[in-house]
PDB file of C-alpha atoms in Angstrom:
ATOM      1  CA  MET A   1       0.040   0.065  -0.160  1.00 81.00           C
ATOM      2  CA  THR A   2       1.139   3.509  -0.888  1.00 90.00           C
ATOM      3  CA  PHE A   3       1.462   6.228   1.352  1.00 79.00           C
ATOM      4  CA  ASP A   4      -1.302   8.298  -0.398  1.00 86.00           C
ATOM      5  CA  GLU A   5      -3.752   4.929  -0.389  1.00 91.00           C
ATOM      6  CA  GLU A   6      -2.840   4.364   3.387  1.00 91.00           C
ATOM      7  CA  ILE A   7      -3.589   8.055   3.676  1.00 90.00           C
ATOM      8  CA  GLU A   8      -7.170   7.733   1.486  1.00 92.00           C
ATOM      9  CA  LYS A   9      -8.224   4.733   3.601  1.00 94.00           C
ATOM     10  CA  GLY A  10      -7.108   6.538   6.964  1.00 94.00           C
ATOM     11  CA  ILE A  11      -9.558   9.372   5.675  1.00 94.00           C
ATOM     12  CA  ALA A  12     -12.608   7.453   4.804  1.00 95.00           C
ATOM     13  CA  GLU A  13     -12.181   5.453   8.257  1.00 95.00           C
ATOM     14  CA  ILE A  14     -12.895   8.806   9.939  1.00 95.00           C
ATOM     15  CA  ILE A  15     -15.226  10.698   7.644  1.00 95.00           C
ATOM     16  CA  GLY A  16     -17.442   6.992   7.898  1.00 94.00           C
ATOM     17  CA  ASP A  17     -18.183   7.541  11.523  1.00 84.00           C
ATOM     18  CA  LEU A  18     -17.847  11.376  11.338  1.00 93.00           C
ATOM     19  CA  LYS A  19     -20.686  14.438  10.882  1.00 94.00           C
ATOM     20  CA  CYS A  20     -19.021  17.488  10.035  1.00 94.00           C
ATOM     21  CA  PRO A  21     -21.049  20.824   9.959  1.00 92.00           C
ATOM     22  CA  LYS A  22     -18.940  21.898   6.807  1.00 92.00           C
ATOM     23  CA  ASP A  23     -19.335  19.016   4.969  1.00 94.00           C
ATOM     24  CA  PHE A  24     -15.298  17.988   5.028  1.00 94.00           C
ATOM     25  CA  LYS A  25     -13.763  20.834   3.292  1.00 93.00           C
ATOM     26  CA  CYS A  26     -10.922  20.887   4.223  1.00 93.00           C
ATOM     27  CA  TYR A  27     -10.798  17.123   2.800  1.00 93.00           C
ATOM     28  CA  ARG A  28     -12.575  18.583  -0.585  1.00 93.00           C
ATOM     29  CA  SER A  29     -10.020  21.029  -1.012  1.00 93.00           C
ATOM     30  CA  GLY A  30      -7.176  19.105  -1.134  1.00 91.00           C
ATOM     31  CA  PHE A  31      -6.093  19.862   2.488  1.00 90.00           C
ATOM     32  CA  GLU A  32      -5.711  23.742   1.335  1.00 89.00           C
ATOM     33  CA  ASP A  33      -8.464  25.473   3.297  1.00 91.00           C
ATOM     34  CA  LEU A  34      -8.095  24.046   6.274  1.00 92.00           C
ATOM     35  CA  CYS A  35      -9.022  25.500   9.798  1.00 92.00           C
ATOM     36  CA  LYS A  36      -6.019  27.467  11.588  1.00 93.00           C
ATOM     37  CA  ALA A  37      -4.484  25.153  14.357  1.00 93.00           C
ATOM     38  CA  SER A  38      -1.101  24.569  16.097  1.00 93.00           C
ATOM     39  CA  ASN A  39       0.421  22.106  17.522  1.00 92.00           C
ATOM     40  CA  ILE A  40       0.750  21.453  21.262  1.00 91.00           C
ATOM     41  CA  GLY A  41       2.247  17.982  21.854  1.00 91.00           C
ATOM     42  CA  VAL A  42      -1.051  16.743  23.194  1.00 90.00           C
ATOM     43  CA  GLU A  43      -1.679  13.242  21.131  1.00 92.00           C
ATOM     44  CA  LEU A  44      -5.267  14.163  19.480  1.00 93.00           C
ATOM     45  CA  PHE A  45      -5.906  17.462  20.079  1.00 95.00           C
ATOM     46  CA  LEU A  46      -4.410  20.609  18.475  1.00 95.00           C
ATOM     47  CA  GLU A  47      -4.826  24.444  19.517  1.00 95.00           C
ATOM     48  CA  CYS A  48      -7.772  26.158  17.156  1.00 96.00           C
ATOM     49  CA  LEU A  49      -6.148  28.608  16.296  1.00 94.00           C
ATOM     50  CA  GLU A  50      -9.419  30.088  14.610  1.00 94.00           C
ATOM     51  CA  ASP A  51     -11.316  33.689  15.120  1.00 94.00           C
ATOM     52  CA  THR A  52     -14.310  32.312  16.662  1.00 94.00           C
ATOM     53  CA  PRO A  53     -13.019  28.695  17.777  1.00 94.00           C
ATOM     54  CA  GLN A  54     -16.545  28.692  20.428  1.00 92.00           C
ATOM     55  CA  THR A  55     -18.473  27.991  17.358  1.00 92.00           C
ATOM     56  CA  CYS A  56     -17.354  24.881  16.261  1.00 94.00           C
ATOM     57  CA  LYS A  57     -18.367  21.790  17.268  1.00 94.00           C
ATOM     58  CA  PHE A  58     -15.071  20.210  17.529  1.00 96.00           C
ATOM     59  CA  SER A  59     -13.843  22.811  19.838  1.00 95.00           C
ATOM     60  CA  LEU A  60     -13.486  22.845  23.645  1.00 95.00           C
ATOM     61  CA  MET A  61     -12.451  25.235  26.112  1.00 95.00           C
ATOM     62  CA  MET A  62      -9.297  24.851  27.887  1.00 93.00           C
ATOM     63  CA  GLY A  63      -8.332  27.412  30.188  1.00 92.00           C
ATOM     64  CA  HIS A  64      -7.901  30.729  28.334  1.00 91.00           C
ATOM     65  CA  SER A  65      -7.634  28.491  24.832  1.00 93.00           C
ATOM     66  CA  TYR A  66      -9.490  26.183  22.370  1.00 97.00           C
ATOM     67  CA  LEU A  67      -8.555  22.812  21.646  1.00 97.00           C
ATOM     68  CA  CYS A  68      -9.421  21.142  18.317  1.00 96.00           C
ATOM     69  CA  GLN A  69     -11.137  18.161  19.139  1.00 96.00           C
ATOM     70  CA  CYS A  70     -11.549  16.903  15.276  1.00 96.00           C
ATOM     71  CA  PRO A  71     -10.172  13.791  14.272  1.00 96.00           C
ATOM     72  CA  LEU A  72     -10.025  14.283  10.351  1.00 96.00           C
ATOM     73  CA  ARG A  73      -8.061  17.681  11.218  1.00 95.00           C
ATOM     74  CA  TYR A  74      -5.395  16.233  14.074  1.00 95.00           C
ATOM     75  CA  TYR A  75      -5.153  12.603  11.261  1.00 94.00           C
ATOM     76  CA  ILE A  76      -3.776  15.447   8.544  1.00 93.00           C
ATOM     77  CA  PHE A  77      -1.504  17.017  11.461  1.00 92.00           C
ATOM     78  CA  LYS A  78      -0.397  13.752  12.087  1.00 91.00           C
ATOM     79  CA  LYS A  79       0.029  12.148   8.287  1.00 89.00           C
ATOM     80  CA  LEU A  80       1.030  15.178   6.645  1.00 87.00           C
ATOM     81  CA  LYS A  81       2.418  17.673   9.051  1.00 84.00           C
ATOM     82  CA  LYS A  82       0.022  20.655   7.962  1.00 75.00           C
ATOM     83  CA  CYS A  83      -0.976  22.604  10.500  1.00 66.00           C
ATOM     84  CA  LEU A  84      -1.615  26.492  10.536  1.00 59.00           C
ATOM     85  CA  SER A  85      -3.992  27.298   7.493  1.00 49.00           C
ATOM     86  CA  LYS A  86      -1.972  28.984   4.269  1.00 43.00           C
ATOM     87  CA  THR A  87      -5.351  31.513   4.237  1.00 40.00           C
ATOM     88  CA  PHE A  88      -5.297  33.566   7.901  1.00 33.00           C
TER      89      PHE A  88
END
């Protein structure tokens, strides 16, 4: 199995069980239209850097910041090392 096939299989498994209010825009854009997030070194979580994180169903407030709990967004980071969005 190639790396691309492995990525597609992993994404398909995540998408199959996930309800996304943005209709998987991150995936459908070829990973170009990603929400802004940063690696904080915690497994399964990224720090959400969006302007209005409280509106995201995957956002969890922790102290003074928000954590991204989206399994697809974390998978994209983990496998493709894409963290901050290219569009700010």
